[in-house]
């Protein structure tokens, strides 16, 4: 058998495999002999069919099977012996002139190669590590929301100042149909808020989306539109009222403190603010870390330029998975995953160059931190060490979880290395300033 590679460019090649008759003839003959006692051909008793008829009826199918076995094994061994670093798996090239009746058969396989590049983690960056502060304005707003949430709700016949108005924003052409509850104070123009006064359930109000709220990002919540649209969206929407309520704020007393934080843990407004600030900034720290991770990835990708075998990968994506993709669908999938693939390749190169190792204590510490973070997201702010250790032991008793967590530990260590090398500057911001930075505004 003759196998060679033909380079198309730095990341695309074709493996050409020529299979002579001697590589498969013996096995084909053996299979035909095994088939003869079982062969059934009209006009002959089972097992008494002449060999030439058996070959005529079954020979081609057997030849195809045996040749494919030879080709598959040879391809695997060749890839291993040549130490080819592939993206995806080899794709057979269609040859319209291919003839199975030929004694010598030639097969071609397209392959996509992992690009060659050097990882440089010492390039200068302008990365920023945000420290988000829960300022007084945010704290007062949160306390007001808590008082509203735990206060008394009083249904109203007509809209008055301070009421919450529930209803549905609709603009069929813009794809807007979202039920929500509006605080009239959120409107940027007080005349818009006044237009609601005196309205009743069932009344409809036509509004302009441009400049509707004090912060354009609120269109994402109230109208359920994507971020890319919020600044340019300038259409009329109809808001139809279906409920009007007034709120009698809850009194900031010990009963409310105990309900919110547990008996006797908080006893004053100042302590309540401190607790809200502490919990909020824990959540903010997670969001800031997620942004830093995304910024690090973007910077690494920007600093490492290399070609990918896009055309090959788009074709390969059409062949994998339970649902076969059309060329257009595969193109969309490639574009969606390209950034992640680039970072994965950079991370793999950096990992090969580093001396990162994971021991069991690393695994336990990382798992415990992950569990505490998950519990915090579900409102369990102060789990005991015993509770966390029990969950850690249960998680790490599962080998699949150990493997998954180990991969996360490696990724976390790599990220810390990237951050250390990037040396980001620290910037203290409010949450509103952080949101603006997150959307590059």
Short mmCIF file of C-alpha atoms in Angstrom, two decimals:
data_model
loop_
_atom_site.label_atom_id
_atom_site.label_comp_id
_atom_site.label_asym_id
_atom_site.label_seq_id
_atom_site.Cartn_x
_atom_site.Cartn_y
_atom_site.Cartn_z
CA UNK A 1 0.00 0.00 0.00
CA UNK A 2 1.19 3.48 -0.83
CA UNK A 3 0.17 6.41 1.40
CA UNK A 4 1.25 9.99 0.95
CA UNK A 5 0.17 13.48 1.95
CA UNK A 6 -0.44 16.33 -0.45
CA UNK A 7 -0.27 19.79 1.14
CA UNK A 8 -2.92 22.28 0.08
CA UNK A 9 -1.77 24.98 2.50
CA UNK A 10 -0.46 25.18 6.07
CA UNK A 11 -3.65 23.78 7.63
CA UNK A 12 -5.20 21.70 4.82
CA UNK A 13 -3.85 18.48 3.34
CA UNK A 14 -5.10 15.44 1.42
CA UNK A 15 -4.06 11.90 2.32
CA UNK A 16 -3.84 9.79 -0.84
CA UNK A 17 -4.00 6.04 -0.29
CA UNK A 18 -3.46 3.49 -3.07
CA UNK A 19 -4.61 -0.03 -2.16
CA UNK A 20 -3.26 -2.85 -4.39
CA UNK A 21 -5.20 -6.07 -4.91
CA UNK A 22 -2.76 -8.05 -2.75
CA UNK A 23 -3.85 -6.09 0.35
CA UNK A 24 -7.40 -7.38 0.23
CA UNK A 25 -7.60 -10.27 -2.25
CA UNK A 26 -6.85 -13.03 0.28
CA UNK A 27 -9.44 -11.86 2.79
CA UNK A 28 -12.09 -11.43 0.06
CA UNK A 29 -11.45 -15.00 -1.17
CA UNK A 30 -11.69 -16.32 2.40
CA UNK A 31 -15.02 -14.53 2.93
CA UNK A 32 -16.42 -15.92 -0.35
CA UNK A 33 -15.41 -19.45 0.66
CA UNK A 34 -17.14 -18.95 4.01
CA UNK A 35 -20.23 -17.70 2.17
CA UNK A 36 -20.56 -20.68 -0.19
CA UNK A 37 -22.24 -23.13 2.25
CA UNK A 38 -24.76 -20.44 3.15
CA UNK A 39 -25.40 -18.91 -0.28
CA UNK A 40 -28.87 -19.12 -1.78
CA UNK A 41 -29.40 -18.60 -5.51
CA UNK A 42 -32.63 -19.49 -7.28
CA UNK A 43 -32.33 -22.84 -9.08
CA UNK A 44 -29.65 -24.25 -6.76
CA UNK A 45 -29.80 -26.04 -3.46
CA UNK A 46 -28.38 -24.16 -0.47
CA UNK A 47 -24.65 -24.91 -0.31
CA UNK A 48 -24.53 -26.17 -3.88
CA UNK A 49 -24.23 -22.84 -5.66
CA UNK A 50 -21.25 -22.63 -8.05
CA UNK A 51 -18.42 -20.42 -6.84
CA UNK A 52 -18.61 -18.07 -9.83
CA UNK A 53 -22.27 -17.34 -9.06
CA UNK A 54 -21.46 -16.74 -5.38
CA UNK A 55 -18.74 -14.32 -6.45
CA UNK A 56 -21.11 -12.59 -8.85
CA UNK A 57 -23.84 -12.18 -6.21
CA UNK A 58 -21.79 -11.40 -3.13
CA UNK A 59 -18.27 -10.61 -4.33
CA UNK A 60 -18.60 -6.83 -4.73
CA UNK A 61 -20.24 -6.27 -1.34
CA UNK A 62 -17.58 -8.41 0.35
CA UNK A 63 -14.82 -6.58 -1.52
CA UNK A 64 -16.23 -3.20 -0.41
CA UNK A 65 -16.37 -4.33 3.22
CA UNK A 66 -12.86 -5.76 3.26
CA UNK A 67 -11.29 -2.84 1.42
CA UNK A 68 -12.96 -0.38 3.79
CA UNK A 69 -11.54 -2.32 6.76
CA UNK A 70 -8.05 -2.18 5.24
CA UNK A 71 -8.37 1.53 4.46
CA UNK A 72 -9.74 2.45 7.90
CA UNK A 73 -6.98 0.58 9.76
CA UNK A 74 -4.25 1.94 7.49
CA UNK A 75 -5.57 5.49 7.89
CA UNK A 76 -5.57 5.25 11.68
CA UNK A 77 -2.04 3.83 11.76
CA UNK A 78 -0.77 6.45 9.34
CA UNK A 79 -2.18 9.33 11.38
CA UNK A 80 -0.59 7.87 14.52
CA UNK A 81 2.78 7.16 12.89
CA UNK A 82 2.96 10.62 11.33
CA UNK A 83 1.78 12.18 14.61
CA UNK A 84 -0.73 14.31 12.78
CA UNK A 85 -2.50 16.82 15.00
CA UNK A 86 -5.94 17.01 13.42
CA UNK A 87 -8.97 19.21 13.78
CA UNK A 88 -12.04 17.09 13.19
CA UNK A 89 -11.66 13.71 11.47
CA UNK A 90 -10.61 12.81 7.90
CA UNK A 91 -13.28 13.34 5.25
CA UNK A 92 -13.33 11.04 2.21
CA UNK A 93 -13.24 12.93 -1.08
CA UNK A 94 -15.93 12.05 -3.59
CA UNK A 95 -14.52 10.67 -6.83
CA UNK A 96 -17.20 10.35 -9.51
CA UNK A 97 -14.89 8.19 -11.65
CA UNK A 98 -14.16 5.69 -8.86
CA UNK A 99 -14.64 2.06 -9.96
CA UNK A 100 -14.79 -0.81 -7.46
CA UNK A 101 -14.03 -3.25 -10.26
CA UNK A 102 -10.46 -1.94 -10.52
CA UNK A 103 -7.86 -4.15 -8.92
CA UNK A 104 -5.88 -1.15 -7.58
CA UNK A 105 -8.02 1.33 -5.72
CA UNK A 106 -7.16 4.93 -4.81
CA UNK A 107 -8.79 6.80 -1.93
CA UNK A 108 -8.38 10.43 -0.91
CA UNK A 109 -9.13 11.98 2.49
CA UNK A 110 -9.23 15.67 3.32
CA UNK A 111 -7.73 16.59 6.68
CA UNK A 112 -7.59 19.81 8.69
CA UNK A 113 -4.46 20.40 10.76
CA UNK A 114 -3.96 22.21 14.04
CA UNK A 115 -2.08 25.39 13.06
CA UNK A 116 1.50 25.98 14.13
CA UNK A 117 1.99 29.09 16.26
CA UNK A 118 3.93 30.28 19.31
CA UNK A 119 2.21 31.33 22.52
CA UNK A 120 3.36 34.66 23.91
CA UNK A 121 1.86 35.50 27.30
CA UNK A 122 4.14 38.47 27.89
CA UNK A 123 2.59 40.80 25.33
CA UNK A 124 1.42 44.12 26.76
CA UNK A 125 -2.31 44.49 27.42
CA UNK A 126 -4.76 47.13 28.58
CA UNK A 127 -6.85 44.72 30.62
CA UNK A 128 -8.87 46.07 33.54
CA UNK A 129 -9.90 44.12 36.63
CA UNK A 130 -13.09 45.76 37.88
CA UNK A 131 -13.93 46.08 41.56
CA UNK A 132 -17.64 46.82 41.78
CA UNK A 133 -18.84 48.83 44.76
CA UNK A 134 -22.40 48.84 46.04
CA UNK A 135 -22.77 52.58 46.54
CA UNK A 136 -25.31 54.44 48.70
CA UNK A 137 -27.69 54.99 45.79
CA UNK A 138 -27.81 51.27 45.06
CA UNK A 139 -28.23 50.36 48.73
CA UNK A 140 -31.10 52.80 49.20
CA UNK A 141 -32.75 51.51 46.06
CA UNK A 142 -32.42 47.91 47.25
CA UNK A 143 -33.91 48.74 50.64
CA UNK A 144 -36.82 50.49 48.93
CA UNK A 145 -37.40 47.38 46.81
CA UNK A 146 -37.33 45.16 49.90
CA UNK A 147 -39.87 47.38 51.66
CA UNK A 148 -42.05 47.22 48.56
CA UNK A 149 -41.70 43.44 48.26
CA UNK A 150 -42.58 42.76 51.90
CA UNK A 151 -45.21 45.50 52.21
CA UNK A 152 -48.92 45.33 51.56
CA UNK A 153 -50.25 45.26 47.99
CA UNK A 154 -53.47 47.20 47.41
CA UNK A 155 -55.35 46.78 44.13
CA UNK A 156 -56.35 50.06 42.46
CA UNK A 157 -59.05 51.05 39.97
CA UNK A 158 -57.02 53.81 38.32
CA UNK A 159 -53.34 54.67 37.99
CA UNK A 160 -51.89 57.17 40.47
CA UNK A 161 -48.35 58.31 41.29
CA UNK A 162 -46.35 55.60 43.05
CA UNK A 163 -48.43 52.75 41.59
CA UNK A 164 -47.05 49.76 39.76
CA UNK A 165 -48.73 49.17 36.42
CA UNK A 166 -48.71 45.71 34.83
CA UNK A 167 -49.45 45.10 31.18
CA UNK A 168 -48.06 44.05 27.82
CA UNK A 169 -45.80 45.96 25.42
CA UNK A 170 -46.63 45.06 21.81
CA UNK A 171 -45.24 45.89 18.38
CA UNK A 172 -45.84 42.97 16.04
CA UNK A 173 -43.50 44.20 13.28
CA UNK A 174 -40.61 44.61 15.72
CA UNK A 175 -41.34 41.23 17.33
CA UNK A 176 -42.19 42.80 20.69
CA UNK A 177 -44.78 41.10 22.88
CA UNK A 178 -43.79 41.16 26.53
CA UNK A 179 -45.81 41.32 29.72
CA UNK A 180 -44.12 43.24 32.52
CA UNK A 181 -44.67 45.51 35.49
CA UNK A 182 -43.64 49.15 35.09
CA UNK A 183 -42.54 51.55 37.79
CA UNK A 184 -43.61 54.95 36.46
CA UNK A 185 -40.48 56.54 37.93
CA UNK A 186 -38.36 54.57 35.44
CA UNK A 187 -39.62 56.66 32.52
CA UNK A 188 -37.13 59.29 31.35
CA UNK A 189 -39.83 61.87 30.60
CA UNK A 190 -42.20 62.78 33.41
CA UNK A 191 -44.83 63.59 30.78
CA UNK A 192 -44.82 59.90 29.81
CA UNK A 193 -45.44 58.97 33.44
CA UNK A 194 -48.25 61.54 33.64
CA UNK A 195 -49.90 59.99 30.57
CA UNK A 196 -50.57 56.88 32.70
CA UNK A 197 -52.33 58.78 35.49
CA UNK A 198 -56.06 58.11 35.62
CA UNK A 199 -55.87 55.17 33.21
CA UNK A 200 -57.71 51.92 34.03
CA UNK A 201 -57.36 48.21 33.36
CA UNK A 202 -57.89 47.59 29.64
CA UNK A 203 -56.69 51.06 28.58
CA UNK A 204 -53.89 51.20 25.99
CA UNK A 205 -51.14 53.79 25.76
CA UNK A 206 -48.92 54.33 22.71
CA UNK A 207 -45.28 55.05 23.56
CA UNK A 208 -42.07 55.71 21.64
CA UNK A 209 -39.18 53.39 22.54
CA UNK A 210 -36.43 55.94 21.82
CA UNK A 211 -35.53 57.60 25.14
CA UNK A 212 -38.39 55.84 26.94
CA UNK A 213 -36.39 54.93 30.04
CA UNK A 214 -33.64 56.68 32.00
CA UNK A 215 -31.35 53.80 31.02
CA UNK A 216 -31.78 52.36 27.51
CA UNK A 217 -30.73 48.95 28.80
CA UNK A 218 -34.06 48.71 30.59
CA UNK A 219 -35.61 48.00 27.19
CA UNK A 220 -33.98 44.57 27.55
CA UNK A 221 -36.05 43.88 30.67
CA UNK A 222 -39.30 45.68 29.90
CA UNK A 223 -39.59 44.90 26.16
CA UNK A 224 -37.40 41.75 26.04
CA UNK A 225 -35.25 43.05 23.19
CA UNK A 226 -31.56 42.07 22.71
CA UNK A 227 -28.79 44.42 23.76
CA UNK A 228 -27.73 45.07 20.17
CA UNK A 229 -31.08 46.79 19.57
CA UNK A 230 -31.50 48.95 22.66
CA UNK A 231 -29.71 52.10 21.48
CA UNK A 232 -31.15 52.22 17.98
CA UNK A 233 -34.67 50.95 18.64
CA UNK A 234 -37.07 53.71 17.65
CA UNK A 235 -40.58 52.32 17.19
CA UNK A 236 -44.03 52.80 18.63
CA UNK A 237 -45.22 50.25 21.18
CA UNK A 238 -48.66 49.83 22.64
CA UNK A 239 -48.85 49.15 26.37
CA UNK A 240 -52.18 47.61 27.43
CA UNK A 241 -52.86 47.77 31.17
CA UNK A 242 -54.10 44.62 32.91
CA UNK A 243 -53.38 45.40 36.58
CA UNK A 244 -52.77 48.43 38.82
CA UNK A 245 -51.50 48.15 42.41
CA UNK A 246 -50.32 50.46 45.16
CA UNK A 247 -47.76 49.42 47.76
CA UNK A 248 -47.71 50.16 51.46
CA UNK A 249 -44.00 49.81 52.29
CA UNK A 250 -42.99 47.40 55.04
CA UNK A 251 -41.70 49.02 58.21
CA UNK A 252 -37.96 48.62 58.83
CA UNK A 253 -38.27 46.92 62.20
CA UNK A 254 -36.90 43.86 63.98
CA UNK A 255 -39.64 41.64 62.58
CA UNK A 256 -38.56 42.44 59.02
CA UNK A 257 -34.85 42.12 59.87
CA UNK A 258 -35.45 38.66 61.36
CA UNK A 259 -37.52 37.59 58.35
CA UNK A 260 -34.78 38.65 55.95
CA UNK A 261 -31.60 37.61 57.76
CA UNK A 262 -32.56 35.27 60.60
CA UNK A 263 -33.49 35.91 64.20
CA UNK A 264 -31.28 38.47 65.93
CA UNK A 265 -28.62 38.69 63.22
CA UNK A 266 -29.47 42.25 62.16
CA UNK A 267 -30.92 44.91 64.47
CA UNK A 268 -30.57 48.27 62.67
CA UNK A 269 -30.80 49.94 59.29
CA UNK A 270 -27.03 50.45 59.27
CA UNK A 271 -26.42 46.74 59.84
CA UNK A 272 -28.96 45.92 57.13
CA UNK A 273 -27.13 48.14 54.65
CA UNK A 274 -23.80 46.56 55.58
CA UNK A 275 -25.19 43.08 55.02
CA UNK A 276 -26.79 43.99 51.69
CA UNK A 277 -23.53 45.63 50.61
CA UNK A 278 -21.51 42.54 51.57
CA UNK A 279 -23.82 40.12 49.73
CA UNK A 280 -24.14 42.35 46.67
CA UNK A 281 -20.39 42.81 46.33
CA UNK A 282 -19.88 39.04 46.50
CA UNK A 283 -22.20 38.68 43.53
CA UNK A 284 -20.53 41.62 41.78
CA UNK A 285 -17.11 40.02 42.29
CA UNK A 286 -18.33 36.95 40.40
CA UNK A 287 -19.61 39.09 37.52
CA UNK A 288 -16.37 41.08 37.43
CA UNK A 289 -14.38 37.84 37.36
CA UNK A 290 -16.49 36.53 34.48
CA UNK A 291 -15.85 39.72 32.53
CA UNK A 292 -12.13 39.51 33.23
CA UNK A 293 -12.11 35.91 31.97
CA UNK A 294 -13.90 36.97 28.78
CA UNK A 295 -11.52 39.91 28.31
CA UNK A 296 -8.48 37.67 28.84
CA UNK A 297 -9.78 35.24 26.22
CA UNK A 298 -10.45 38.06 23.76
CA UNK A 299 -6.98 39.51 24.32
CA UNK A 300 -5.24 36.16 23.87
CA UNK A 301 -7.15 35.53 20.66
CA UNK A 302 -6.31 39.03 19.41
CA UNK A 303 -2.62 38.57 20.22
CA UNK A 304 -2.31 35.17 18.52
CA UNK A 305 -3.08 35.20 14.82
CA UNK A 306 -3.26 31.88 12.97
CA UNK A 307 -5.30 30.32 10.19
CA UNK A 308 -7.89 27.62 10.72
CA UNK A 309 -9.09 25.14 8.07
CA UNK A 310 -12.50 26.79 7.98
CA UNK A 311 -13.78 25.27 4.73
CA UNK A 312 -12.79 21.79 5.92
CA UNK A 313 -14.36 22.27 9.36
CA UNK A 314 -17.62 23.54 7.88
CA UNK A 315 -17.79 20.38 5.74
CA UNK A 316 -16.85 18.20 8.72
CA UNK A 317 -19.58 19.75 10.89
CA UNK A 318 -22.11 18.53 8.32
CA UNK A 319 -21.11 14.92 9.03
CA UNK A 320 -21.13 14.78 12.85
CA UNK A 321 -23.89 14.70 15.42
CA UNK A 322 -27.31 13.08 15.42
CA UNK A 323 -28.82 15.87 13.31
CA UNK A 324 -27.06 16.38 10.01
CA UNK A 325 -26.48 20.05 9.25
CA UNK A 326 -26.97 21.79 5.95
CA UNK A 327 -24.00 23.78 4.58
CA UNK A 328 -25.63 27.02 5.80
CA UNK A 329 -26.31 25.56 9.26
CA UNK A 330 -22.74 24.26 9.49
CA UNK A 331 -21.41 27.71 8.58
CA UNK A 332 -23.47 29.24 11.39
CA UNK A 333 -22.22 26.60 13.83
CA UNK A 334 -18.60 27.19 12.81
CA UNK A 335 -18.92 30.95 13.28
CA UNK A 336 -20.52 30.38 16.68
CA UNK A 337 -17.75 28.08 17.89
CA UNK A 338 -14.68 29.57 16.17
CA UNK A 339 -13.73 31.86 19.07
CA UNK A 340 -13.92 28.99 21.57
CA UNK A 341 -11.81 26.77 19.30
CA UNK A 342 -9.13 29.44 18.95
CA UNK A 343 -8.94 29.91 22.71
CA UNK A 344 -8.86 26.14 23.24
CA UNK A 345 -5.85 25.84 20.92
CA UNK A 346 -4.04 28.73 22.65
CA UNK A 347 -4.82 27.25 26.06
CA UNK A 348 -3.55 23.83 24.97
CA UNK A 349 -0.26 25.29 23.73
CA UNK A 350 0.18 27.30 26.92
CA UNK A 351 -0.57 24.23 29.03
CA UNK A 352 2.06 22.21 27.16
CA UNK A 353 4.62 24.95 27.85
CA UNK A 354 3.77 25.30 31.53
CA UNK A 355 4.32 23.03 34.49
CA UNK A 356 0.76 23.11 35.82
CA UNK A 357 -0.15 20.14 38.01
CA UNK A 358 -3.25 19.26 40.03
CA UNK A 359 -3.15 17.51 43.40
CA UNK A 360 -6.04 16.27 45.52
CA UNK A 361 -5.96 19.31 47.82
CA UNK A 362 -6.32 21.57 44.78
CA UNK A 363 -9.31 19.50 43.72
CA UNK A 364 -10.95 19.66 47.16
CA UNK A 365 -10.42 23.41 47.54
CA UNK A 366 -11.75 24.19 44.06
CA UNK A 367 -14.79 21.94 44.51
CA UNK A 368 -15.59 23.49 47.89
CA UNK A 369 -15.35 27.02 46.46
CA UNK A 370 -17.61 26.06 43.55
CA UNK A 371 -20.19 24.57 45.91
CA UNK A 372 -20.18 27.65 48.15
CA UNK A 373 -20.69 29.86 45.09
CA UNK A 374 -23.63 27.76 43.92
CA UNK A 375 -25.19 27.82 47.40
CA UNK A 376 -24.79 31.62 47.50
CA UNK A 377 -26.66 31.93 44.20
CA UNK A 378 -29.55 30.00 45.76
CA UNK A 379 -29.63 32.23 48.83
CA UNK A 380 -27.61 30.01 51.20
CA UNK A 381 -25.15 32.66 52.29
CA UNK A 382 -23.56 30.96 55.31
CA UNK A 383 -23.27 27.18 54.86
CA UNK A 384 -21.25 25.42 57.55
CA UNK A 385 -17.89 23.82 56.78
CA UNK A 386 -19.42 20.43 57.61
CA UNK A 387 -22.21 20.92 55.06
CA UNK A 388 -19.78 21.89 52.33
CA UNK A 389 -17.32 19.10 53.15
CA UNK A 390 -20.14 16.54 52.98
CA UNK A 391 -21.12 17.69 49.49
CA UNK A 392 -17.45 17.77 48.39
CA UNK A 393 -16.98 14.17 49.54
CA UNK A 394 -20.09 13.09 47.64
CA UNK A 395 -19.01 14.89 44.46
CA UNK A 396 -15.45 13.54 44.52
CA UNK A 397 -16.63 9.96 45.08
CA UNK A 398 -17.82 10.00 41.46
CA UNK A 399 -14.99 9.42 38.99
CA UNK A 400 -16.75 11.33 36.21
CA UNK A 401 -17.08 14.32 38.54
CA UNK A 402 -13.42 14.01 39.55
CA UNK A 403 -12.43 14.15 35.89
CA UNK A 404 -14.74 17.10 35.22
CA UNK A 405 -13.56 19.05 38.27
CA UNK A 406 -9.90 18.27 37.48
CA UNK A 407 -10.35 19.79 34.02
CA UNK A 408 -11.90 22.86 35.63
CA UNK A 409 -9.01 23.15 38.09
CA UNK A 410 -6.51 23.06 35.22
CA UNK A 411 -8.55 25.66 33.32
CA UNK A 412 -8.73 27.83 36.46
CA UNK A 413 -4.96 27.58 36.99
CA UNK A 414 -4.36 28.43 33.36
CA UNK A 415 -6.63 31.45 33.67
CA UNK A 416 -4.75 32.62 36.77
CA UNK A 417 -1.52 32.27 34.81
CA UNK A 418 -2.99 34.29 31.93
CA UNK A 419 -4.21 36.98 34.33
CA UNK A 420 -0.86 37.10 36.11
CA UNK A 421 0.95 37.53 32.80
CA UNK A 422 -1.58 40.11 31.56
CA UNK A 423 -1.10 42.14 34.77
CA UNK A 424 -4.48 43.96 34.59
CA UNK A 425 -4.96 47.30 36.29
CA UNK A 426 -7.64 47.50 39.02
CA UNK A 427 -10.49 49.95 38.66
CA UNK A 428 -13.19 50.67 41.25
CA UNK A 429 -16.62 51.32 39.70
CA UNK A 430 -20.31 51.39 40.50
CA UNK A 431 -22.51 48.68 39.09
CA UNK A 432 -23.92 51.08 36.48
CA UNK A 433 -20.39 51.94 35.35
CA UNK A 434 -19.55 48.25 35.17
CA UNK A 435 -22.58 47.52 32.99
CA UNK A 436 -21.50 50.31 30.63
CA UNK A 437 -17.97 48.86 30.46
CA UNK A 438 -19.36 45.37 29.88
CA UNK A 439 -21.16 46.61 26.78
CA UNK A 440 -18.23 48.83 25.72
CA UNK A 441 -20.20 52.02 26.21
#
